Amino acid sequence: MHFNQTNHHKRNILVVDDTPDNLRLLSAMLTAQGFEVRKALNGKMALTACQMVLPDVILLDINMPGMDGYQVCQQLKADDKTCEVPVIFISALDDVVDKVKAFDVGGVDYIAKPFHGAEVVLRIENQINLRLLQVKLQEKNFLLQQALDDLKASQVQQIQNEKMVALGQLVAGLAHEINNPISFIYGNLQYAGQYVEDLVNMIEVYQQEYPKPTPKIQQIAKDVDLNFIIKDLQNLIGAMYRGSDRIREIVLALQHFSRHDEAEMKRVNIHEDIENTLVMLQHRLREAADHPAIVVVKDYGNLPLVTCYASELNQVFMHLLNNAIDAIEEGVGNGEWGMGNQSLKEEVGNGEWRVGNQSSTPYSLLPTPQIRIHTEVTDLNMVKIAIADNGLGIEESLRSRLFDPFFTTKPVGKGSGLGLSISYQIIVQKHRGNISCNSSVGKGAEFVIEIPTEQPDISSQFSKSEKGLGIGD
């Protein structure tokens, strides 16, 4: 804000008039009242004077050669630097049309010639006081907006902390409760398989030693289809093994996702965390009656271990992947998916599809819904993780607000407006990184995360602990 708010400072008045006598008269009158007065004989000089030193008020004549007062006022209002300076027109034109035009182009007052000195001074002081009040109001509005933003941020942080604590406890408890019985089942499956194999062997020996069983045994064997049972038992045991392995994988993913019993910040494998998050979302990626399966294309680079808040970074992955799935499901619900063409299928199959590097074929023609995850290390020693979908995309007018607290593009009841805001805080504030979105309607969306491989405050601590353990000596 350029307006000078100190009352003891002389107010700077710029007088613009092509008549030297008027300039001298106004200058003498205003100087006697304690104002600092600058003079300009035409519009061009007035615009130059404003760029050099911003005046508090401008007294502007209308009829001037080259550029009249209306044009000068329009240029002043079009410039961000001078648009808030009050302009008082002072002219011999006393017609209503002239006055209306003066206010239309941005004037705040109109003084008709011949004028009274006291009137001019009072009108100038009135505009100065109004401007002071406007500045104070703008400052209060700014402070109120800042307080509101801080309050929203603290609310988001509190919600996020409570969610993380509750989620960590819930996931850790579930993992523990599931792990005990599944370990019991998995551990006994080996013995059950051996027992079944022994029983099958004994039946086969009986069949060899007694090739002609009694009619009763023959009837029972026929009723239960003994040959089928013998052949299918091994398949059944194998299916039970695979099911137990799957449950153990889910339990392990739950434990890794929550990291409830680990230090807040540590070195982790980003790819493992992404994979654990995908395991948690398998139920949404599978084919269902109302939508096809969502294919996840992984384009992983060679990443080092990254120092980060692992559980919170997992939450970011969860938010972004969930949003990508939501966007794709919305497109499926709107009937946007087509069969596509062969060249595009090859492009997807080769892993070349990516937001920002698009073919001429619309994304809605892709053969299947897709999410692409790309990772790499940048030249600035930052880890870059890009999660892109080929959904409906996001309008340009909405992208600037995506990371605002409580803002959501989803229908009422489907989104809280906290996911991306929490993700922004985790990436930008806690990891000193960046998160951005590239999207346009009908061409999918890509969220790009960049975080340092090392966090400065704790890198030295890791180095000291490693040195104390003799690592690297």
Short mmCIF file of C-alpha atoms in Angstrom, two decimals:
data_model
loop_
_atom_site.label_atom_id
_atom_site.label_comp_id
_atom_site.label_asym_id
_atom_site.label_seq_id
_atom_site.Cartn_x
_atom_site.Cartn_y
_atom_site.Cartn_z
CA MET A 1 0.00 0.00 0.00
CA HIS A 2 1.62 3.19 -1.17
CA PHE A 3 -0.45 5.64 0.83
CA ASN A 4 1.47 7.42 3.54
CA GLN A 5 -0.27 6.88 6.90
CA THR A 6 1.77 9.11 9.20
CA ASN A 7 -0.25 12.20 10.10
CA HIS A 8 2.74 14.43 10.70
CA HIS A 9 4.04 13.97 7.15
CA LYS A 10 3.13 16.60 4.56
CA ARG A 11 0.54 15.31 2.11
CA ASN A 12 1.76 15.18 -1.47
CA ILE A 13 -0.67 16.81 -3.90
CA LEU A 14 -0.19 16.64 -7.67
CA VAL A 15 -1.91 19.50 -9.52
CA VAL A 16 -2.42 18.93 -13.27
CA ASP A 17 -3.57 21.92 -15.35
CA ASP A 18 -2.45 23.33 -18.69
CA THR A 19 -2.97 26.93 -17.46
CA PRO A 20 0.13 28.23 -15.57
CA ASP A 21 -1.93 30.83 -13.64
CA ASN A 22 -4.21 28.11 -12.25
CA LEU A 23 -1.17 26.04 -11.28
CA ARG A 24 0.42 28.97 -9.43
CA LEU A 25 -2.84 29.82 -7.65
CA LEU A 26 -3.57 26.28 -6.50
CA SER A 27 0.07 25.68 -5.57
CA ALA A 28 0.28 28.80 -3.42
CA MET A 29 -3.06 28.11 -1.74
CA LEU A 30 -2.28 24.47 -0.90
CA THR A 31 1.30 25.16 0.17
CA ALA A 32 -0.02 27.74 2.63
CA GLN A 33 -2.21 25.00 4.12
CA GLY A 34 0.82 22.74 4.73
CA PHE A 35 0.60 20.50 1.66
CA GLU A 36 3.56 19.54 -0.49
CA VAL A 37 2.56 20.46 -4.04
CA ARG A 38 3.92 19.23 -7.37
CA LYS A 39 2.77 20.63 -10.72
CA ALA A 40 2.22 19.16 -14.19
CA LEU A 41 1.23 21.11 -17.32
CA ASN A 42 -0.17 18.13 -19.27
CA GLY A 43 -1.27 14.52 -18.94
CA LYS A 44 2.03 12.96 -19.98
CA MET A 45 3.95 14.93 -17.34
CA ALA A 46 1.34 13.92 -14.77
CA LEU A 47 1.74 10.20 -15.50
CA THR A 48 5.53 10.49 -15.30
CA ALA A 49 5.31 12.38 -11.99
CA CYS A 50 3.09 9.65 -10.52
CA GLN A 51 5.61 6.96 -11.44
CA MET A 52 8.44 8.91 -9.79
CA VAL A 53 6.67 9.73 -6.51
CA LEU A 54 3.18 8.52 -5.75
CA PRO A 55 0.93 11.44 -4.74
CA ASP A 56 -1.70 11.24 -2.00
CA VAL A 57 -4.29 13.15 -4.09
CA ILE A 58 -4.41 14.35 -7.71
CA LEU A 59 -6.20 17.56 -8.77
CA LEU A 60 -6.87 17.01 -12.47
CA ASP A 61 -8.10 19.45 -15.13
CA ILE A 62 -10.19 18.02 -18.00
CA ASN A 63 -9.50 20.20 -21.05
CA MET A 64 -5.78 19.77 -21.84
CA PRO A 65 -3.91 19.42 -25.15
CA GLY A 66 -2.75 15.97 -26.29
CA MET A 67 -4.37 13.97 -23.53
CA ASP A 68 -7.45 15.19 -21.68
CA GLY A 69 -8.18 14.58 -18.01
CA TYR A 70 -10.49 11.64 -18.69
CA GLN A 71 -7.75 9.77 -20.54
CA VAL A 72 -5.20 10.54 -17.83
CA CYS A 73 -7.57 9.20 -15.16
CA GLN A 74 -8.23 6.04 -17.16
CA GLN A 75 -4.51 5.34 -17.46
CA LEU A 76 -4.00 5.98 -13.75
CA LYS A 77 -6.75 3.53 -12.83
CA ALA A 78 -5.40 0.91 -15.24
CA ASP A 79 -2.00 0.93 -13.51
CA ASP A 80 -1.68 -1.24 -10.37
CA LYS A 81 0.71 1.29 -8.85
CA THR A 82 -1.54 4.35 -9.22
CA CYS A 83 -5.05 2.86 -9.33
CA GLU A 84 -5.81 3.64 -5.68
CA VAL A 85 -4.73 7.30 -5.74
CA PRO A 86 -7.83 9.56 -5.36
CA VAL A 87 -8.42 11.77 -8.40
CA ILE A 88 -10.40 15.02 -7.95
CA PHE A 89 -11.45 16.62 -11.22
CA ILE A 90 -11.30 20.42 -11.26
CA SER A 91 -12.74 22.00 -14.40
CA ALA A 92 -14.76 24.86 -15.85
CA LEU A 93 -17.07 22.28 -17.44
CA ASP A 94 -20.16 22.36 -15.27
CA ASP A 95 -22.50 20.17 -17.29
CA VAL A 96 -24.00 17.05 -15.67
CA VAL A 97 -22.73 14.87 -18.52
CA ASP A 98 -19.15 15.96 -17.87
CA LYS A 99 -19.49 15.23 -14.16
CA VAL A 100 -20.98 11.79 -14.79
CA LYS A 101 -18.15 10.94 -17.19
CA ALA A 102 -15.61 12.07 -14.61
CA PHE A 103 -16.99 9.64 -12.05
CA ASP A 104 -17.30 6.87 -14.67
CA VAL A 105 -13.58 6.97 -15.47
CA GLY A 106 -12.65 6.70 -11.79
CA GLY A 107 -12.81 10.18 -10.28
CA VAL A 108 -13.79 10.47 -6.61
CA ASP A 109 -14.91 14.12 -6.62
CA TYR A 110 -15.60 17.06 -8.96
CA ILE A 111 -14.88 20.77 -8.34
CA ALA A 112 -16.26 23.32 -10.77
CA LYS A 113 -14.34 26.48 -11.68
CA PRO A 114 -14.32 29.15 -10.45
CA PHE A 115 -13.65 27.49 -7.09
CA HIS A 116 -13.33 28.66 -3.50
CA GLY A 117 -10.04 27.95 -1.78
CA ALA A 118 -11.66 26.66 1.41
CA GLU A 119 -13.80 24.24 -0.62
CA VAL A 120 -10.78 22.81 -2.43
CA VAL A 121 -8.87 22.31 0.83
CA LEU A 122 -11.80 20.63 2.58
CA ARG A 123 -12.46 18.30 -0.35
CA ILE A 124 -8.77 17.31 -0.47
CA GLU A 125 -8.67 16.69 3.29
CA ASN A 126 -11.88 14.68 3.01
CA GLN A 127 -10.35 12.39 0.37
CA ILE A 128 -7.16 12.03 2.41
CA ASN A 129 -9.17 10.99 5.48
CA LEU A 130 -11.25 8.58 3.41
CA ARG A 131 -8.10 7.06 1.99
CA LEU A 132 -6.66 6.66 5.49
CA LEU A 133 -9.80 4.86 6.59
CA GLN A 134 -9.67 2.64 3.50
CA VAL A 135 -6.07 1.71 4.22
CA LYS A 136 -6.87 0.88 7.84
CA LEU A 137 -9.85 -1.20 6.72
CA GLN A 138 -7.67 -3.05 4.20
CA GLU A 139 -5.10 -3.74 6.92
CA LYS A 140 -7.78 -5.09 9.25
CA ASN A 141 -9.24 -7.21 6.46
CA PHE A 142 -5.78 -8.54 5.71
CA LEU A 143 -5.19 -9.40 9.38
CA LEU A 144 -8.63 -11.00 9.63
CA GLN A 145 -8.00 -13.06 6.48
CA GLN A 146 -4.60 -14.08 7.83
CA ALA A 147 -6.16 -15.08 11.15
CA LEU A 148 -8.84 -17.06 9.30
CA ASP A 149 -6.22 -18.82 7.19
CA ASP A 150 -4.18 -19.62 10.31
CA LEU A 151 -7.29 -20.93 12.03
CA LYS A 152 -8.16 -23.13 9.06
CA ALA A 153 -4.57 -24.40 8.90
CA SER A 154 -4.55 -25.20 12.62
CA GLN A 155 -7.92 -26.96 12.28
CA VAL A 156 -6.61 -29.02 9.40
CA GLN A 157 -3.44 -29.83 11.36
CA GLN A 158 -5.43 -30.84 14.42
CA ILE A 159 -7.77 -33.01 12.36
CA GLN A 160 -4.80 -34.56 10.60
CA ASN A 161 -2.98 -35.30 13.87
CA GLU A 162 -6.08 -36.85 15.42
CA LYS A 163 -6.74 -38.88 12.28
CA MET A 164 -3.16 -40.13 12.17
CA VAL A 165 -3.18 -41.15 15.82
CA ALA A 166 -6.58 -42.84 15.52
CA LEU A 167 -5.64 -44.48 12.20
CA GLY A 168 -2.31 -45.70 13.57
CA GLN A 169 -3.94 -47.22 16.65
CA LEU A 170 -6.77 -48.77 14.64
CA VAL A 171 -4.50 -50.23 11.96
CA ALA A 172 -1.97 -51.50 14.50
CA GLY A 173 -4.76 -53.09 16.57
CA LEU A 174 -6.38 -54.68 13.52
CA ALA A 175 -3.05 -55.97 12.25
CA HIS A 176 -2.27 -57.49 15.63
CA GLU A 177 -5.70 -59.11 16.02
CA ILE A 178 -5.65 -60.51 12.48
CA ASN A 179 -2.02 -61.58 12.65
CA ASN A 180 -2.49 -63.93 15.61
CA PRO A 181 -5.20 -66.21 14.15
CA ILE A 182 -3.75 -66.12 10.63
CA SER A 183 -0.34 -67.12 12.00
CA PHE A 184 -2.04 -70.02 13.75
CA ILE A 185 -3.80 -71.04 10.53
CA TYR A 186 -0.72 -70.57 8.35
CA GLY A 187 1.50 -72.47 10.77
CA ASN A 188 -0.88 -75.46 10.93
CA LEU A 189 -1.52 -75.61 7.19
CA GLN A 190 1.80 -77.36 6.67
CA TYR A 191 0.87 -80.09 9.13
CA ALA A 192 -2.65 -80.33 7.71
CA GLY A 193 -1.19 -80.78 4.23
CA GLN A 194 1.15 -83.50 5.48
CA TYR A 195 -1.69 -85.29 7.29
CA VAL A 196 -3.88 -85.18 4.19
CA GLU A 197 -1.04 -86.52 2.07
CA ASP A 198 -0.50 -89.38 4.54
CA LEU A 199 -4.20 -90.26 4.51
CA VAL A 200 -4.29 -90.23 0.72
CA ASN A 201 -1.22 -92.50 0.61
CA MET A 202 -2.89 -94.92 3.05
CA ILE A 203 -6.05 -95.03 0.92
CA GLU A 204 -3.96 -95.78 -2.15
CA VAL A 205 -2.17 -98.60 -0.28
CA TYR A 206 -5.55 -100.02 0.80
CA GLN A 207 -6.70 -99.92 -2.83
CA GLN A 208 -3.54 -101.79 -3.90
CA GLU A 209 -3.77 -104.41 -1.14
CA TYR A 210 -7.55 -104.86 -1.42
CA PRO A 211 -8.38 -104.29 -5.08
CA LYS A 212 -11.89 -105.73 -4.60
CA PRO A 213 -13.55 -103.83 -1.75
CA THR A 214 -16.92 -104.74 -0.35
CA PRO A 215 -20.08 -103.42 -2.04
CA LYS A 216 -20.63 -101.01 0.87
CA ILE A 217 -17.16 -99.44 0.45
CA GLN A 218 -17.67 -99.21 -3.32
CA GLN A 219 -20.98 -97.42 -2.82
CA ILE A 220 -19.51 -94.90 -0.36
CA ALA A 221 -16.54 -94.24 -2.68
CA LYS A 222 -18.96 -93.62 -5.51
CA ASP A 223 -21.22 -91.36 -3.43
CA VAL A 224 -18.36 -89.11 -2.27
CA ASP A 225 -16.49 -89.31 -5.61
CA LEU A 226 -13.30 -90.51 -3.92
CA ASN A 227 -11.08 -90.07 -6.98
CA PHE A 228 -12.11 -86.40 -7.31
CA ILE A 229 -11.49 -85.76 -3.60
CA ILE A 230 -8.00 -87.28 -3.80
CA LYS A 231 -7.11 -85.12 -6.84
CA ASP A 232 -8.70 -81.91 -5.46
CA LEU A 233 -7.28 -82.07 -1.93
CA GLN A 234 -3.86 -80.77 -3.00
CA ASN A 235 -5.50 -77.93 -4.93
CA LEU A 236 -7.56 -77.09 -1.85
CA ILE A 237 -4.52 -76.98 0.40
CA GLY A 238 -2.70 -74.80 -2.18
CA ALA A 239 -5.63 -72.37 -2.29
CA MET A 240 -5.59 -72.13 1.50
CA TYR A 241 -1.87 -71.38 1.41
CA ARG A 242 -2.41 -68.62 -1.15
CA GLY A 243 -5.27 -67.13 0.85
CA SER A 244 -3.19 -67.14 4.02
CA ASP A 245 -0.28 -65.52 2.18
CA ARG A 246 -2.60 -62.81 0.89
CA ILE A 247 -3.91 -62.06 4.38
CA ARG A 248 -0.34 -61.91 5.72
CA GLU A 249 0.58 -59.47 2.93
CA ILE A 250 -2.37 -57.25 3.86
CA VAL A 251 -1.42 -57.36 7.55
CA LEU A 252 2.17 -56.45 6.68
CA ALA A 253 0.95 -53.60 4.45
CA LEU A 254 -1.25 -52.34 7.29
CA GLN A 255 1.70 -52.36 9.68
CA HIS A 256 3.96 -50.60 7.20
CA PHE A 257 1.26 -48.07 6.31
CA SER A 258 0.62 -47.05 9.91
CA ARG A 259 4.23 -47.39 11.17
CA HIS A 260 2.65 -47.00 14.59
CA ASP A 261 5.61 -48.42 16.51
CA GLU A 262 8.40 -46.67 14.58
CA ALA A 263 10.19 -43.33 14.88
CA GLU A 264 8.42 -40.42 13.22
CA MET A 265 11.20 -39.63 10.79
CA LYS A 266 13.40 -42.30 9.27
CA ARG A 267 14.95 -43.46 6.03
CA VAL A 268 12.47 -45.46 3.97
CA ASN A 269 12.06 -47.08 0.59
CA ILE A 270 9.49 -44.94 -1.23
CA HIS A 271 8.58 -47.73 -3.65
CA GLU A 272 7.74 -50.08 -0.77
CA ASP A 273 5.45 -47.44 0.73
CA ILE A 274 3.69 -46.93 -2.61
CA GLU A 275 3.25 -50.69 -2.99
CA ASN A 276 1.83 -50.99 0.54
CA THR A 277 -0.66 -48.22 -0.25
CA LEU A 278 -1.68 -49.99 -3.46
CA VAL A 279 -2.27 -53.19 -1.48
CA MET A 280 -4.66 -51.23 0.75
CA LEU A 281 -6.52 -50.02 -2.36
CA GLN A 282 -6.74 -53.31 -4.24
CA HIS A 283 -10.48 -53.55 -3.58
CA ARG A 284 -11.02 -50.28 -5.50
CA LEU A 285 -8.71 -51.20 -8.38
CA ARG A 286 -10.34 -54.55 -9.17
CA GLU A 287 -13.01 -54.98 -11.83
CA ALA A 288 -16.57 -54.62 -10.55
CA ALA A 289 -20.05 -54.85 -12.02
CA ASP A 290 -20.23 -51.09 -12.60
CA HIS A 291 -16.67 -50.40 -13.80
CA PRO A 292 -13.68 -52.15 -15.42
CA ALA A 293 -10.44 -52.85 -13.57
CA ILE A 294 -8.11 -49.88 -13.15
CA VAL A 295 -4.63 -50.65 -14.47
CA VAL A 296 -1.68 -49.27 -12.49
CA VAL A 297 1.36 -48.57 -14.69
CA LYS A 298 4.54 -48.32 -12.60
CA ASP A 299 7.47 -46.39 -14.01
CA TYR A 300 9.88 -46.54 -11.07
CA GLY A 301 13.27 -44.92 -11.19
CA ASN A 302 16.32 -45.81 -9.11
CA LEU A 303 15.60 -44.03 -5.82
CA PRO A 304 17.82 -43.87 -2.73
CA LEU A 305 16.39 -44.28 0.75
CA VAL A 306 14.52 -41.07 1.59
CA THR A 307 14.45 -39.41 5.01
CA CYS A 308 10.83 -38.56 5.73
CA TYR A 309 7.83 -38.86 8.02
CA ALA A 310 6.91 -42.26 6.65
CA SER A 311 3.38 -42.64 8.00
CA GLU A 312 2.42 -39.13 6.88
CA LEU A 313 3.92 -39.63 3.42
CA ASN A 314 1.88 -42.82 3.15
CA GLN A 315 -1.19 -40.73 3.91
CA VAL A 316 -0.31 -38.42 0.98
CA PHE A 317 -0.02 -41.43 -1.35
CA MET A 318 -3.38 -42.68 -0.08
CA HIS A 319 -5.07 -39.31 -0.72
CA LEU A 320 -3.64 -38.92 -4.23
CA LEU A 321 -4.37 -42.48 -5.32
CA ASN A 322 -7.88 -42.35 -3.87
CA ASN A 323 -8.51 -39.10 -5.75
CA ALA A 324 -7.21 -40.64 -8.97
CA ILE A 325 -9.56 -43.60 -8.54
CA ASP A 326 -12.47 -41.24 -7.77
CA ALA A 327 -11.76 -39.25 -10.95
CA ILE A 328 -11.66 -42.41 -13.06
CA GLU A 329 -14.83 -43.81 -11.47
CA GLU A 330 -16.59 -40.51 -12.18
CA GLY A 331 -15.60 -40.85 -15.83
CA VAL A 332 -16.82 -44.44 -15.87
CA GLY A 333 -20.11 -43.34 -14.31
CA ASN A 334 -20.51 -40.72 -17.04
CA GLY A 335 -19.85 -43.28 -19.78
CA GLU A 336 -16.63 -41.59 -20.88
CA TRP A 337 -14.59 -44.75 -21.57
CA GLY A 338 -14.33 -46.09 -25.11
CA MET A 339 -12.51 -48.94 -26.80
CA GLY A 340 -9.67 -46.80 -28.16
CA ASN A 341 -7.45 -47.61 -31.12
CA GLN A 342 -4.51 -49.94 -31.58
CA SER A 343 -1.82 -47.25 -31.61
CA LEU A 344 -3.04 -45.90 -28.30
CA LYS A 345 -3.14 -49.41 -26.85
CA GLU A 346 0.49 -49.85 -27.83
CA GLU A 347 1.32 -46.48 -26.28
CA VAL A 348 -0.27 -47.52 -22.98
CA GLY A 349 1.31 -50.97 -23.15
CA ASN A 350 4.75 -49.45 -23.60
CA GLY A 351 4.26 -47.22 -20.56
CA GLU A 352 4.51 -44.06 -22.65
CA TRP A 353 1.21 -42.50 -21.65
CA ARG A 354 1.63 -39.50 -19.38
CA VAL A 355 -0.13 -36.24 -18.60
CA GLY A 356 1.81 -33.42 -20.25
CA ASN A 357 3.12 -35.74 -22.97
CA GLN A 358 -0.19 -36.49 -24.61
CA SER A 359 -1.04 -38.06 -27.93
CA SER A 360 -3.59 -36.49 -30.21
CA THR A 361 -6.15 -39.12 -29.17
CA PRO A 362 -8.50 -38.01 -26.37
CA TYR A 363 -7.95 -39.73 -23.04
CA SER A 364 -11.59 -40.79 -23.02
CA LEU A 365 -10.70 -43.19 -25.85
CA LEU A 366 -8.10 -45.08 -23.78
CA PRO A 367 -8.92 -48.81 -23.79
CA THR A 368 -8.90 -49.06 -20.00
CA PRO A 369 -8.84 -46.69 -17.02
CA GLN A 370 -5.27 -46.16 -15.93
CA ILE A 371 -3.17 -44.71 -13.13
CA ARG A 372 0.50 -44.09 -13.84
CA ILE A 373 3.11 -43.76 -11.08
CA HIS A 374 6.46 -42.30 -12.08
CA THR A 375 9.45 -41.77 -9.78
CA GLU A 376 12.88 -40.29 -10.35
CA VAL A 377 15.68 -38.31 -8.71
CA THR A 378 16.00 -34.75 -10.04
CA ASP A 379 19.18 -32.76 -10.60
CA LEU A 380 18.51 -30.87 -7.34
CA ASN A 381 18.75 -34.09 -5.30
CA MET A 382 14.99 -34.17 -4.90
CA VAL A 383 12.83 -37.27 -5.19
CA LYS A 384 9.99 -36.72 -7.67
CA ILE A 385 6.82 -38.81 -7.47
CA ALA A 386 4.17 -38.22 -10.14
CA ILE A 387 0.74 -39.86 -9.88
CA ALA A 388 -1.35 -39.39 -13.02
CA ASP A 389 -4.81 -40.61 -14.02
CA ASN A 390 -6.70 -40.54 -17.30
CA GLY A 391 -9.96 -39.39 -15.74
CA LEU A 392 -12.05 -36.36 -16.56
CA GLY A 393 -9.46 -33.77 -15.50
CA ILE A 394 -9.86 -30.57 -13.47
CA GLU A 395 -11.03 -27.17 -14.68
CA GLU A 396 -8.43 -24.40 -14.71
CA SER A 397 -10.59 -22.20 -12.47
CA LEU A 398 -10.52 -24.87 -9.75
CA ARG A 399 -6.84 -25.81 -9.83
CA SER A 400 -5.68 -22.73 -7.89
CA ARG A 401 -7.93 -23.71 -4.96
CA LEU A 402 -7.20 -27.44 -4.84
CA PHE A 403 -4.97 -27.20 -1.77
CA ASP A 404 -7.21 -24.80 0.17
CA PRO A 405 -8.66 -26.24 3.40
CA PHE A 406 -12.23 -27.56 3.09
CA PHE A 407 -12.33 -27.01 -0.69
CA THR A 408 -13.49 -30.01 -2.73
CA THR A 409 -14.54 -30.67 -6.32
CA LYS A 410 -16.48 -33.77 -5.31
CA PRO A 411 -20.26 -33.91 -4.81
CA VAL A 412 -21.69 -33.13 -1.37
CA GLY A 413 -21.10 -36.01 1.01
CA LYS A 414 -18.23 -37.52 -0.99
CA GLY A 415 -15.37 -35.23 -0.05
CA SER A 416 -14.32 -33.32 3.07
CA GLY A 417 -11.92 -30.94 1.30
CA LEU A 418 -9.12 -31.93 3.70
CA GLY A 419 -7.15 -34.57 1.76
CA LEU A 420 -5.18 -32.29 -0.55
CA SER A 421 -4.84 -29.58 2.11
CA ILE A 422 -3.35 -32.11 4.53
CA SER A 423 -1.11 -33.43 1.74
CA TYR A 424 0.09 -29.88 1.03
CA GLN A 425 1.01 -29.34 4.70
CA ILE A 426 2.81 -32.68 4.90
CA ILE A 427 4.84 -32.13 1.72
CA VAL A 428 5.51 -28.38 1.84
CA GLN A 429 5.66 -27.59 5.55
CA LYS A 430 6.94 -30.83 7.08
CA HIS A 431 9.19 -32.07 4.26
CA ARG A 432 10.23 -28.73 2.68
CA GLY A 433 9.06 -30.00 -0.69
CA ASN A 434 6.60 -29.07 -3.43
CA ILE A 435 3.30 -30.46 -4.64
CA SER A 436 1.57 -29.31 -7.82
CA CYS A 437 -1.20 -30.33 -10.20
CA ASN A 438 -1.16 -30.42 -14.00
CA SER A 439 -4.56 -30.97 -15.57
CA SER A 440 -7.12 -29.87 -18.08
CA VAL A 441 -10.67 -30.97 -18.69
CA GLY A 442 -10.89 -34.26 -20.57
CA LYS A 443 -7.15 -34.91 -20.36
CA GLY A 444 -6.68 -36.40 -16.91
CA ALA A 445 -4.73 -35.01 -13.97
CA GLU A 446 -1.18 -35.42 -12.69
CA PHE A 447 -0.07 -34.60 -9.15
CA VAL A 448 3.67 -34.13 -8.78
CA ILE A 449 5.45 -34.39 -5.41
CA GLU A 450 9.06 -33.34 -4.87
CA ILE A 451 10.81 -33.80 -1.52
CA PRO A 452 14.50 -33.68 -0.54
CA THR A 453 16.22 -37.03 -0.13
CA GLU A 454 17.53 -35.74 3.21
CA GLN A 455 15.90 -33.43 5.76
CA PRO A 456 18.56 -30.90 6.92
CA ASP A 457 17.69 -30.91 10.65
CA ILE A 458 18.11 -34.59 11.15
CA SER A 459 20.67 -35.57 8.53
CA SER A 460 23.44 -34.66 10.95
CA GLN A 461 21.81 -36.81 13.64
CA PHE A 462 21.79 -39.81 11.31
CA SER A 463 25.42 -39.15 10.38
CA LYS A 464 26.44 -38.98 14.05
CA SER A 465 24.58 -42.18 14.93
CA GLU A 466 26.12 -43.99 11.95
CA LYS A 467 29.57 -42.76 12.88
CA GLY A 468 29.06 -43.92 16.44
CA LEU A 469 28.20 -47.37 15.13
CA GLY A 470 31.32 -47.41 12.98
CA ILE A 471 29.43 -47.13 9.70
CA GLY A 472 31.61 -45.81 6.92
CA ASP A 473 34.88 -46.11 8.88
#
